[in-house]
mmCIF file of C-alpha atoms in Angstrom:
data_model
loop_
_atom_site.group_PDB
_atom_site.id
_atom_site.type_symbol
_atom_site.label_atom_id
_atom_site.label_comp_id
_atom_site.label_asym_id
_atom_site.label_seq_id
_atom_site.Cartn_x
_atom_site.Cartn_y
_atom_site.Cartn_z
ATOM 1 C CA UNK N 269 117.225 107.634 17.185
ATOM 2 C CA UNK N 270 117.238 104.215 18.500
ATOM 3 C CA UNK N 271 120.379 104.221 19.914
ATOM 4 C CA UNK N 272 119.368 107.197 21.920
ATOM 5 C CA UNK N 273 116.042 105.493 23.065
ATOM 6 C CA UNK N 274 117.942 102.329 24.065
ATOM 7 C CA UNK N 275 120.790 104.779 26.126
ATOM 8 C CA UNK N 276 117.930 106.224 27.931
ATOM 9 C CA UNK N 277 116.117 103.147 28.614
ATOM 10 C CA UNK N 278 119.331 101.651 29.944
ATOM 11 C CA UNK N 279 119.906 104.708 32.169
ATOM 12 C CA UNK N 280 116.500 104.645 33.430
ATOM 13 C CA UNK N 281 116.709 100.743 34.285
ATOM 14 C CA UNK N 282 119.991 101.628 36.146
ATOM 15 C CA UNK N 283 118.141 104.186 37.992
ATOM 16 C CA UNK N 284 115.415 102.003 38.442
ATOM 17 C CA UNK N 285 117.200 99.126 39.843
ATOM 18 C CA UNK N 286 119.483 101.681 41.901
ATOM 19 C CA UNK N 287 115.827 102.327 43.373
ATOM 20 C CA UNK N 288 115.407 98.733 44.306
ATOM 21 C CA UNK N 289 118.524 98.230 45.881
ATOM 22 C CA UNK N 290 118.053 101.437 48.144
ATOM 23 C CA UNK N 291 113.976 99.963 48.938
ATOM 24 C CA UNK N 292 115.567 96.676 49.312
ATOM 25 C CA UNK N 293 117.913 97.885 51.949
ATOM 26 C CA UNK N 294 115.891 99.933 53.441
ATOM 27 C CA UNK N 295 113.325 97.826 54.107
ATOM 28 C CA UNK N 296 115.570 94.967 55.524
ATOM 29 C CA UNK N 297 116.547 97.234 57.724
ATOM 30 C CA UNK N 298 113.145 98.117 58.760
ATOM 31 C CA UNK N 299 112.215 94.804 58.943
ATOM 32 C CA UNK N 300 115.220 94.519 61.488
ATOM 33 C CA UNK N 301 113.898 97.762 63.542
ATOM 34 C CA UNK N 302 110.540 95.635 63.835
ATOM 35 C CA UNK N 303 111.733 92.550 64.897
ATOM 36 C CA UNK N 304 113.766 93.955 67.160
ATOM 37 C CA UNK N 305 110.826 96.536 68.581
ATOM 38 C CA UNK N 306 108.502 92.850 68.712
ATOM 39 C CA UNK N 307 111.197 91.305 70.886
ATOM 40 C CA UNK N 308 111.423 94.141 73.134
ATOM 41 C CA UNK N 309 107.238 94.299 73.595
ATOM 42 C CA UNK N 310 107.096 90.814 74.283
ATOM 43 C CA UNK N 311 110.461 91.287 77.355
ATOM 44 C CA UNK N 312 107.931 93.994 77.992
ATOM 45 C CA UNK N 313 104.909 92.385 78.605
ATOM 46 C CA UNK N 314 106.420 89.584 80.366
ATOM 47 C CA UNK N 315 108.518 92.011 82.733
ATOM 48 C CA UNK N 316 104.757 93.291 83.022
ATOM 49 C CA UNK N 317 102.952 90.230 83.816
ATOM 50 C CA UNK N 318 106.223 89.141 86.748
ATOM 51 C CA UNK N 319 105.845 92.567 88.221
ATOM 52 C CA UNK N 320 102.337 91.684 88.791
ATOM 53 C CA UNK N 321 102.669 88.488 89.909
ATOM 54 C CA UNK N 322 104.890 90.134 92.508
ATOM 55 C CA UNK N 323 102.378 93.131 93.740
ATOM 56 C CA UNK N 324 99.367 90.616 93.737
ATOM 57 C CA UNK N 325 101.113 88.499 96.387
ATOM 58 C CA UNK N 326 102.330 91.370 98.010
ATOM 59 C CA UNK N 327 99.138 92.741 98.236
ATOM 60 C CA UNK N 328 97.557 88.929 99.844
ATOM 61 C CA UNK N 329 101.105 89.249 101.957
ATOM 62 C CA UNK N 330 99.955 92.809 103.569
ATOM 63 C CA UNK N 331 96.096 91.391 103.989
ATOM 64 C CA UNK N 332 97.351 88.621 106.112
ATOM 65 C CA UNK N 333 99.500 90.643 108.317
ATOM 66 C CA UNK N 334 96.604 93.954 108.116
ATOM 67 C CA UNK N 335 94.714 90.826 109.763
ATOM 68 C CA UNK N 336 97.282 89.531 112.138
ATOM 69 C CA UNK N 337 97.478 92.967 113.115
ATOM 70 C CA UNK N 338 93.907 93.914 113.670
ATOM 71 C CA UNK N 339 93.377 90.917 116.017
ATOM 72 C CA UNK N 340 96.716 91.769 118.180
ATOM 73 C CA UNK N 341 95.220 95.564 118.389
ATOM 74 C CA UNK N 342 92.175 93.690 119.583
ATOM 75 C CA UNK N 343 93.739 91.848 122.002
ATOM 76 C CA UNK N 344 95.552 94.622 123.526
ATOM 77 C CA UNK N 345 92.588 96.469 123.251
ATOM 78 C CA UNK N 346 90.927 94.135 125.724
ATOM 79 C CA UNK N 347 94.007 94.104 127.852
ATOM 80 C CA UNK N 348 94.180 97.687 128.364
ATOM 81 C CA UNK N 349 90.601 97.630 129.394
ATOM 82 C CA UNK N 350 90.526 95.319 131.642
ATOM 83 C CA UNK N 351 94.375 96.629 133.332
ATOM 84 C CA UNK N 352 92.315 99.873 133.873
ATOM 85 C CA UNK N 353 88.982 98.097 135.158
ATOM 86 C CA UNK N 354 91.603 96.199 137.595
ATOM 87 C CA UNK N 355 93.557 99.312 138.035
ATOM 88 C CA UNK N 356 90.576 101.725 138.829
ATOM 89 C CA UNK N 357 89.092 99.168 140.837
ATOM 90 C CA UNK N 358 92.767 99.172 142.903
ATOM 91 C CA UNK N 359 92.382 102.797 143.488
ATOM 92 C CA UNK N 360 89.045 102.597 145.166
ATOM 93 C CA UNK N 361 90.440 99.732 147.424
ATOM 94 C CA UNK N 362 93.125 101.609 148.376
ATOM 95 C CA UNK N 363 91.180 105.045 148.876
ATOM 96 C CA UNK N 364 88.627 103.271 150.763
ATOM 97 C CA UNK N 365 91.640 101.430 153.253
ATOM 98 C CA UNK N 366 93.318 105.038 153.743
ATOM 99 C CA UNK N 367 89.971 106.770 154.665
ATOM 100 C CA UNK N 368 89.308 103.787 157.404
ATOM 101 C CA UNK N 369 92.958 104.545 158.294
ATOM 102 C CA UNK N 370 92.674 108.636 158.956
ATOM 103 C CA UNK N 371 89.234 107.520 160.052
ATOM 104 C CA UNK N 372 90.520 105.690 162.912
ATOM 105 C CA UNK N 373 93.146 107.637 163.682
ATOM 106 C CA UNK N 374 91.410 110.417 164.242
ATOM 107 C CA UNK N 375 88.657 108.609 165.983
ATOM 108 C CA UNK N 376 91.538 107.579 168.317
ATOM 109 C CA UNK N 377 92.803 110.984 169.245
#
């Protein structure tokens, strides 16, 4: 009888220790799957915090020239008035000198 019992306890500490090995293995090679997965979120969050970077100073970049821009449409703005103040004020000159001119020639017929 003992030599059974001591058979089957030295099958089932094989087994067990078959077991290990396979938990041992497996979780070294989960531990490798998380180390890797931490190393990729950190190239992640500093690909993240670059990208950013990189819209926040394009977004002070298209301020500036939304600003630049503004004042030049200001500008022309205030241009193109005053072209057509100078302009309209042209046309009256020049309607008023050709009415004195059929004016006076027909005054001199």
């Amino acid at each position: 009888g003992d030599g059974a019992a001591a058979g089957s306890s030295g099958y089932t500490n094989s087994g067990y220790s078959v077991y290990e090995e396979e938990n041992d293995r497996l979780t070294e090679s989960l531990r490798t799957k998380v180390s890797a997965i931490k190393s990729l979120s950190i190239e992640i969050g500093t690909e993240v915090k670059n990208q950013n970077k990189m819209l926040s100073e394009m977004e002070n970049d298209f301020d500036s020239t939304g600003g630049l821009l503004g004042a030049t449409m200001g500008r022309l703005r205030t241009l193109s008035r005053g072209s057509q103040t100078k302009l309209l004020c042209y046309m009256m000159l020049f309607s008023l000198f050709v009415f004195f001119v059929i004016y006076w020639i027909i005054k001199l017929r």
